[in-house]
PDB file of C-alpha atoms in Angstrom:
ATOM      1  CA  ALA A   3     102.134  71.708 108.183  1.00 55.00           C
ATOM      2  CA  THR A   4      99.408  73.850 109.735  1.00 55.00           C
ATOM      3  CA  GLU A   5      97.040  73.087 106.870  1.00 62.00           C
ATOM      4  CA  SER A   6      97.574  69.367 107.375  1.00 65.00           C
ATOM      5  CA  GLY A   7      96.468  69.694 110.993  1.00 66.00           C
ATOM      6  CA  LYS A   8      99.741  68.432 112.468  1.00 67.00           C
ATOM      7  CA  LEU A   9     100.715  71.780 113.975  1.00 66.00           C
ATOM      8  CA  ASN A  10      97.377  73.367 114.786  1.00 64.00           C
ATOM      9  CA  HIS A  11      98.525  74.617 118.189  1.00 62.00           C
ATOM     10  CA  SER A  12     101.830  76.108 117.083  1.00 64.00           C
ATOM     11  CA  SER A  13     102.641  79.702 116.235  1.00 69.00           C
ATOM     12  CA  PHE A  14     104.909  80.904 113.463  1.00 71.00           C
ATOM     13  CA  SER A  15     106.723  84.127 112.708  1.00 73.00           C
ATOM     14  CA  ILE A  16     108.231  84.617 109.271  1.00 75.00           C
ATOM     15  CA  LEU A  17     111.031  87.157 109.439  1.00 81.00           C
ATOM     16  CA  PRO A  18     112.753  88.815 106.474  1.00 86.00           C
ATOM     17  CA  GLN A  19     116.510  88.437 106.257  1.00 89.00           C
ATOM     18  CA  GLY A  20     117.065  92.189 106.015  1.00 92.00           C
ATOM     19  CA  CYS A  21     117.516  94.681 103.222  1.00 91.00           C
ATOM     20  CA  TYR A  22     120.604  94.212 101.049  1.00 88.00           C
ATOM     21  CA  LEU A  23     120.364  97.727  99.670  1.00 90.00           C
ATOM     22  CA  LEU A  24     121.313  99.223 103.022  1.00 91.00           C
ATOM     23  CA  GLU A  25     124.744  97.612 102.562  1.00 89.00           C
ATOM     24  CA  LYS A  26     125.288  99.213  99.161  1.00 90.00           C
ATOM     25  CA  LYS A  27     126.715 102.576  98.264  1.00 93.00           C
ATOM     26  CA  PRO A  28     124.330 105.212  96.897  1.00 92.00           C
ATOM     27  CA  LEU A  29     123.668 104.916  93.187  1.00 92.00           C
ATOM     28  CA  ASP A  30     126.129 106.653  90.930  1.00 93.00           C
ATOM     29  CA  LYS A  31     124.152 109.574  89.478  1.00 94.00           C
ATOM     30  CA  GLU A  32     125.579 109.308  85.966  1.00 95.00           C
ATOM     31  CA  GLU A  33     124.961 105.564  85.820  1.00 93.00           C
ATOM     32  CA  ALA A  34     121.417 105.990  87.175  1.00 94.00           C
ATOM     33  CA  ASP A  35     120.582 108.796  84.747  1.00 95.00           C
ATOM     34  CA  ALA A  36     121.953 106.808  81.806  1.00 96.00           C
ATOM     35  CA  PHE A  37     119.916 103.754  82.799  1.00 95.00           C
ATOM     36  CA  SER A  38     116.736 105.827  83.131  1.00 96.00           C
ATOM     37  CA  LYS A  39     117.194 107.469  79.728  1.00 96.00           C
ATOM     38  CA  THR A  40     117.814 104.139  77.986  1.00 96.00           C
ATOM     39  CA  PHE A  41     115.001 102.359  79.847  1.00 96.00           C
ATOM     40  CA  TYR A  42     112.370 104.961  78.940  1.00 97.00           C
ATOM     41  CA  GLU A  43     113.543 105.328  75.336  1.00 96.00           C
ATOM     42  CA  GLN A  44     113.832 101.617  74.557  1.00 95.00           C
ATOM     43  CA  ASN A  45     110.433 100.849  76.066  1.00 96.00           C
ATOM     44  CA  HIS A  46     108.717 103.894  74.530  1.00 95.00           C
ATOM     45  CA  LEU A  47     107.593 105.179  77.927  1.00 96.00           C
ATOM     46  CA  GLY A  48     106.474 108.712  78.609  1.00 94.00           C
ATOM     47  CA  PRO A  49     106.971 110.786  81.765  1.00 92.00           C
ATOM     48  CA  ASP A  50     103.291 110.424  82.707  1.00 94.00           C
ATOM     49  CA  ASP A  51     103.116 106.650  82.284  1.00 97.00           C
ATOM     50  CA  ARG A  52     102.530 104.586  85.430  1.00 97.00           C
ATOM     51  CA  LEU A  53     104.711 101.544  86.099  1.00 98.00           C
ATOM     52  CA  VAL A  54     103.638  98.384  87.921  1.00 98.00           C
ATOM     53  CA  MET A  55     106.695  96.212  88.579  1.00 98.00           C
ATOM     54  CA  ALA A  56     107.249  92.600  89.628  1.00 97.00           C
ATOM     55  CA  CYS A  57     110.540  90.817  90.260  1.00 95.00           C
ATOM     56  CA  GLY A  58     111.836  87.256  90.294  1.00 94.00           C
ATOM     57  CA  THR A  59     112.719  84.298  88.134  1.00 95.00           C
ATOM     58  CA  ILE A  60     110.073  83.836  85.453  1.00 97.00           C
ATOM     59  CA  ASP A  61     108.276  80.676  86.536  1.00 97.00           C
ATOM     60  CA  SER A  62     104.889  79.522  87.752  1.00 96.00           C
ATOM     61  CA  ARG A  63     105.747  79.739  91.470  1.00 96.00           C
ATOM     62  CA  LYS A  64     106.552  83.413  91.070  1.00 97.00           C
ATOM     63  CA  GLY A  65     103.232  83.828  89.270  1.00 97.00           C
ATOM     64  CA  PHE A  66     104.389  84.996  85.850  1.00 98.00           C
ATOM     65  CA  ASP A  67     101.425  83.339  84.133  1.00 97.00           C
ATOM     66  CA  TRP A  68      99.076  85.149  86.516  1.00 98.00           C
ATOM     67  CA  PHE A  69     100.945  88.417  85.883  1.00 98.00           C
ATOM     68  CA  VAL A  70     100.222  88.058  82.160  1.00 98.00           C
ATOM     69  CA  ALA A  71      96.560  87.304  82.910  1.00 98.00           C
ATOM     70  CA  LEU A  72      96.455  90.447  85.049  1.00 98.00           C
ATOM     71  CA  ILE A  73      97.812  92.592  82.216  1.00 98.00           C
ATOM     72  CA  ARG A  74      95.129  91.229  79.907  1.00 98.00           C
ATOM     73  CA  GLN A  75      92.419  91.889  82.495  1.00 98.00           C
ATOM     74  CA  TYR A  76      93.741  95.369  83.231  1.00 98.00           C
ATOM     75  CA  MET A  77      93.880  96.378  79.581  1.00 98.00           C
ATOM     76  CA  GLU A  78      90.290  95.214  79.098  1.00 97.00           C
ATOM     77  CA  THR A  79      88.729  96.836  82.162  1.00 97.00           C
ATOM     78  CA  SER A  80      90.763  99.729  83.601  1.00 98.00           C
ATOM     79  CA  PRO A  81      90.173 103.363  82.648  1.00 97.00           C
ATOM     80  CA  ASN A  82      93.909 103.864  83.182  1.00 97.00           C
ATOM     81  CA  ALA A  83      94.946 101.160  80.706  1.00 97.00           C
ATOM     82  CA  HIS A  84      96.368 103.575  78.123  1.00 96.00           C
ATOM     83  CA  SER A  85      98.960 105.001  80.541  1.00 97.00           C
ATOM     84  CA  THR A  86      99.811 101.966  82.689  1.00 98.00           C
ATOM     85  CA  HIS A  87     102.699  99.633  81.907  1.00 98.00           C
ATOM     86  CA  PHE A  88     103.823  96.395  83.516  1.00 98.00           C
ATOM     87  CA  VAL A  89     107.496  95.515  84.035  1.00 98.00           C
ATOM     88  CA  TRP A  90     108.964  92.165  85.090  1.00 98.00           C
ATOM     89  CA  ILE A  91     112.573  92.040  86.304  1.00 97.00           C
ATOM     90  CA  GLY A  92     114.225  88.626  86.347  1.00 96.00           C
ATOM     91  CA  ALA A  93     115.811  85.762  84.442  1.00 96.00           C
ATOM     92  CA  ILE A  94     113.678  83.476  82.280  1.00 96.00           C
ATOM     93  CA  GLY A  95     113.338  80.234  84.210  1.00 96.00           C
ATOM     94  CA  GLU A  96     110.504  78.525  82.343  1.00 96.00           C
ATOM     95  CA  LYS A  97     110.982  79.444  78.691  1.00 97.00           C
ATOM     96  CA  GLU A  98     107.686  78.021  77.430  1.00 97.00           C
ATOM     97  CA  LEU A  99     105.769  79.904  80.115  1.00 97.00           C
ATOM     98  CA  PHE A 100     107.469  83.144  79.095  1.00 97.00           C
ATOM     99  CA  PHE A 101     106.947  82.783  75.354  1.00 97.00           C
ATOM    100  CA  HIS A 102     103.349  81.584  75.728  1.00 97.00           C
ATOM    101  CA  GLY A 103     102.702  84.674  77.829  1.00 97.00           C
ATOM    102  CA  LEU A 104     104.165  86.912  75.130  1.00 97.00           C
ATOM    103  CA  HIS A 105     102.062  85.099  72.536  1.00 97.00           C
ATOM    104  CA  ASP A 106      98.856  85.820  74.481  1.00 97.00           C
ATOM    105  CA  LEU A 107      99.737  89.500  74.842  1.00 97.00           C
ATOM    106  CA  ARG A 108     100.495  89.785  71.126  1.00 97.00           C
ATOM    107  CA  GLN A 109      97.191  88.166  70.201  1.00 97.00           C
ATOM    108  CA  GLN A 110      95.352  90.835  72.170  1.00 96.00           C
ATOM    109  CA  GLY A 111      97.468  93.634  70.742  1.00 96.00           C
ATOM    110  CA  ILE A 112      98.727  94.761  74.140  1.00 97.00           C
ATOM    111  CA  ILE A 113     102.326  93.514  74.035  1.00 97.00           C
ATOM    112  CA  GLY A 114     103.523  97.133  74.157  1.00 96.00           C
ATOM    113  CA  HIS A 115     102.324  97.423  77.755  1.00 98.00           C
ATOM    114  CA  PHE A 116     104.614  94.601  78.942  1.00 98.00           C
ATOM    115  CA  HIS A 117     108.353  95.083  79.444  1.00 98.00           C
ATOM    116  CA  HIS A 118     111.005  92.605  80.564  1.00 97.00           C
ATOM    117  CA  LEU A 119     114.351  93.340  82.162  1.00 96.00           C
ATOM    118  CA  ASP A 120     116.829  90.524  82.731  1.00 94.00           C
ATOM    119  CA  GLN A 121     118.183  89.700  86.175  1.00 89.00           C
ATOM    120  CA  MET A 122     120.440  92.471  87.467  1.00 87.00           C
ATOM    121  CA  GLU A 123     122.693  92.943  90.468  1.00 82.00           C
ATOM    122  CA  ASP A 124     121.221  96.242  91.637  1.00 85.00           C
ATOM    123  CA  VAL A 125     117.435  96.449  91.352  1.00 89.00           C
ATOM    124  CA  ARG A 126     117.417 100.057  92.539  1.00 92.00           C
ATOM    125  CA  LEU A 127     118.030 101.199  88.975  1.00 93.00           C
ATOM    126  CA  PRO A 128     114.606 100.136  87.652  1.00 94.00           C
ATOM    127  CA  ILE A 129     112.492  99.771  90.789  1.00 93.00           C
ATOM    128  CA  ARG A 130     112.926 103.391  91.845  1.00 94.00           C
ATOM    129  CA  HIS A 131     110.765 104.267  88.815  1.00 96.00           C
ATOM    130  CA  ALA A 132     107.880 102.028  89.918  1.00 97.00           C
ATOM    131  CA  ASP A 133     104.591 103.481  91.074  1.00 97.00           C
ATOM    132  CA  ILE A 134     103.556 100.107  92.508  1.00 98.00           C
ATOM    133  CA  PHE A 135     105.408  96.888  93.273  1.00 98.00           C
ATOM    134  CA  LEU A 136     103.281  93.787  92.724  1.00 98.00           C
ATOM    135  CA  LEU A 137     104.210  90.621  94.610  1.00 97.00           C
ATOM    136  CA  CYS A 138     102.360  87.917  92.693  1.00 96.00           C
ATOM    137  CA  SER A 139     104.183  84.811  93.937  1.00 96.00           C
ATOM    138  CA  ARG A 140     101.951  81.861  94.715  1.00 95.00           C
ATOM    139  CA  ILE A 141     104.401  80.883  97.464  1.00 93.00           C
ATOM    140  CA  ASP A 142     106.980  83.267  98.922  1.00 91.00           C
ATOM    141  CA  PRO A 143     108.063  83.575 102.574  1.00 88.00           C
ATOM    142  CA  PHE A 144     109.374  87.142 102.590  1.00 88.00           C
ATOM    143  CA  PRO A 145     111.324  88.273  99.525  1.00 89.00           C
ATOM    144  CA  SER A 146     113.894  91.033 100.048  1.00 91.00           C
ATOM    145  CA  VAL A 147     112.381  93.058  97.216  1.00 92.00           C
ATOM    146  CA  VAL A 148     109.429  93.937  99.459  1.00 95.00           C
ATOM    147  CA  LEU A 149     111.811  95.655 101.883  1.00 95.00           C
ATOM    148  CA  GLU A 150     113.619  97.263  98.966  1.00 94.00           C
ATOM    149  CA  SER A 151     110.321  98.691  97.731  1.00 96.00           C
ATOM    150  CA  PHE A 152     109.526 100.103 101.166  1.00 96.00           C
ATOM    151  CA  LEU A 153     113.006 101.629 101.311  1.00 96.00           C
ATOM    152  CA  MET A 154     112.320 103.445  98.046  1.00 95.00           C
ATOM    153  CA  GLY A 155     108.873 104.575  99.147  1.00 96.00           C
ATOM    154  CA  ILE A 156     106.961 102.302  96.772  1.00 97.00           C
ATOM    155  CA  PRO A 157     103.677 100.688  97.881  1.00 98.00           C
ATOM    156  CA  VAL A 158     103.372  96.902  97.596  1.00 98.00           C
ATOM    157  CA  ILE A 159     100.307  94.916  96.535  1.00 98.00           C
ATOM    158  CA  GLY A 160     100.359  91.307  97.760  1.00 97.00           C
ATOM    159  CA  PHE A 161      98.057  88.323  98.280  1.00 97.00           C
ATOM    160  CA  ASP A 162      96.224  87.373 101.466  1.00 95.00           C
ATOM    161  CA  LYS A 163      97.570  83.813 101.246  1.00 93.00           C
ATOM    162  CA  GLY A 164     100.900  82.180 100.411  1.00 91.00           C
ATOM    163  CA  GLN A 165     103.049  85.199 101.247  1.00 91.00           C
ATOM    164  CA  GLY A 166     104.798  85.819 104.561  1.00 89.00           C
ATOM    165  CA  CYS A 167     104.841  89.603 104.209  1.00 92.00           C
ATOM    166  CA  ARG A 168     101.091  90.209 104.166  1.00 92.00           C
ATOM    167  CA  GLU A 169     100.890  91.069 107.889  1.00 92.00           C
ATOM    168  CA  MET A 170     103.621  93.687 107.565  1.00 93.00           C
ATOM    169  CA  ILE A 171     101.942  95.295 104.560  1.00 95.00           C
ATOM    170  CA  ARG A 172      98.677  95.480 106.481  1.00 94.00           C
ATOM    171  CA  GLU A 173     100.160  96.695 109.768  1.00 94.00           C
ATOM    172  CA  THR A 174     102.392  99.365 108.236  1.00 95.00           C
ATOM    173  CA  GLY A 175      99.866 100.535 105.657  1.00 95.00           C
ATOM    174  CA  PHE A 176     102.672 100.441 103.065  1.00 97.00           C
ATOM    175  CA  GLY A 177     100.459  98.938 100.385  1.00 97.00           C
ATOM    176  CA  MET A 178      97.373  96.795  99.887  1.00 97.00           C
ATOM    177  CA  ILE A 179      96.427  93.130 100.279  1.00 97.00           C
ATOM    178  CA  VAL A 180      94.072  91.463  97.787  1.00 98.00           C
ATOM    179  CA  PRO A 181      92.412  88.032  97.745  1.00 97.00           C
ATOM    180  CA  TYR A 182      94.676  85.261  96.464  1.00 96.00           C
ATOM    181  CA  LEU A 183      95.010  85.356  92.652  1.00 97.00           C
ATOM    182  CA  ASN A 184      91.969  87.610  92.307  1.00 98.00           C
ATOM    183  CA  LEU A 185      92.375  89.557  89.072  1.00 98.00           C
ATOM    184  CA  GLU A 186      89.463  91.952  89.522  1.00 98.00           C
ATOM    185  CA  ARG A 187      90.449  93.037  93.022  1.00 98.00           C
ATOM    186  CA  THR A 188      94.065  93.507  91.953  1.00 98.00           C
ATOM    187  CA  VAL A 189      93.010  95.731  89.054  1.00 98.00           C
ATOM    188  CA  ASP A 190      90.950  97.750  91.541  1.00 98.00           C
ATOM    189  CA  ALA A 191      93.895  98.014  93.953  1.00 98.00           C
ATOM    190  CA  ILE A 192      96.249  99.233  91.223  1.00 98.00           C
ATOM    191  CA  ASP A 193      93.765 101.858  90.091  1.00 98.00           C
ATOM    192  CA  ASP A 194      93.061 102.912  93.666  1.00 97.00           C
ATOM    193  CA  LEU A 195      96.748 103.624  94.267  1.00 96.00           C
ATOM    194  CA  ILE A 196      97.164 105.332  90.883  1.00 95.00           C
ATOM    195  CA  GLU A 197      94.096 107.536  91.244  1.00 94.00           C
ATOM    196  CA  ASN A 198      94.668 108.386  94.913  1.00 91.00           C
ATOM    197  CA  PRO A 199      98.342 109.322  95.373  1.00 90.00           C
ATOM    198  CA  SER A 200      97.697 110.145  99.034  1.00 91.00           C
ATOM    199  CA  LYS A 201      97.294 106.407  99.708  1.00 90.00           C
ATOM    200  CA  SER A 202     100.934 105.893  98.714  1.00 92.00           C
ATOM    201  CA  GLN A 203     102.182 108.839 100.733  1.00 94.00           C
ATOM    202  CA  ARG A 204     102.550 106.849 103.953  1.00 94.00           C
ATOM    203  CA  VAL A 205     105.226 104.553 102.540  1.00 96.00           C
ATOM    204  CA  LYS A 206     106.936 107.505 100.856  1.00 95.00           C
ATOM    205  CA  ASP A 207     107.096 109.345 104.172  1.00 96.00           C
ATOM    206  CA  LEU A 208     107.828 106.468 106.554  1.00 97.00           C
ATOM    207  CA  GLY A 209     109.121 103.530 104.481  1.00 96.00           C
ATOM    208  CA  PRO A 210     112.799 104.527 104.244  1.00 96.00           C
ATOM    209  CA  SER A 211     113.228 105.243 107.972  1.00 96.00           C
ATOM    210  CA  PHE A 212     111.235 102.105 108.906  1.00 96.00           C
ATOM    211  CA  ILE A 213     113.582  99.870 106.907  1.00 96.00           C
ATOM    212  CA  LYS A 214     116.762 101.610 108.058  1.00 95.00           C
ATOM    213  CA  GLU A 215     115.760 101.265 111.688  1.00 95.00           C
ATOM    214  CA  HIS A 216     114.480  97.686 111.728  1.00 94.00           C
ATOM    215  CA  PHE A 217     115.873  95.737 108.771  1.00 94.00           C
ATOM    216  CA  GLN A 218     119.620  96.120 108.504  1.00 92.00           C
ATOM    217  CA  TYR A 219     120.910  92.995 106.756  1.00 90.00           C
ATOM    218  CA  LYS A 220     123.922  92.848 109.103  1.00 89.00           C
ATOM    219  CA  ASP A 221     121.544  92.485 112.051  1.00 87.00           C
TER     220      ASP A 221
END
């Protein structure tokens, strides 16, 4: 509406609906340990590998095709390519999009750096292992997974357009904002966070208390 010019003089605030995870019991340690062991073994991951995660139904709105393009760009240009892996959590919505993406990764011989987990009830199990959460939706008001990442002390990389959480990421310093769909700048942002752990320390130190204080789902 604002882009059409009909609401040029109006102001908008996009508010998240709260963090579901605050309503859940702590993870069962045995279940969490078993998941971690299976996840790392089945995906041939080592303890020093870095994980960039995204979450959502696999479709074009959520940016799965762009995510695949990013993996290809990252593997071609980043000095950290050998130890960085990309994980998508979510059901397959657009099957052709998914399988064409896999085809492209196979053709470049980098399919081993992509991992898919189906939709699950409790995303804490995989996301707690992420080094970076990547929100690559073309359009997304404020997905709960951004708050969940903050709660677990994980920095978020998002776009400067099309996403309602960009102001919070900027104002809190709990991640980085890159130009819309820009592959090169996103590769740089991932490497910056990987190579400079101190840049992620703010969300590790302050993210959990920030979410608990301000984003209770019941509120």
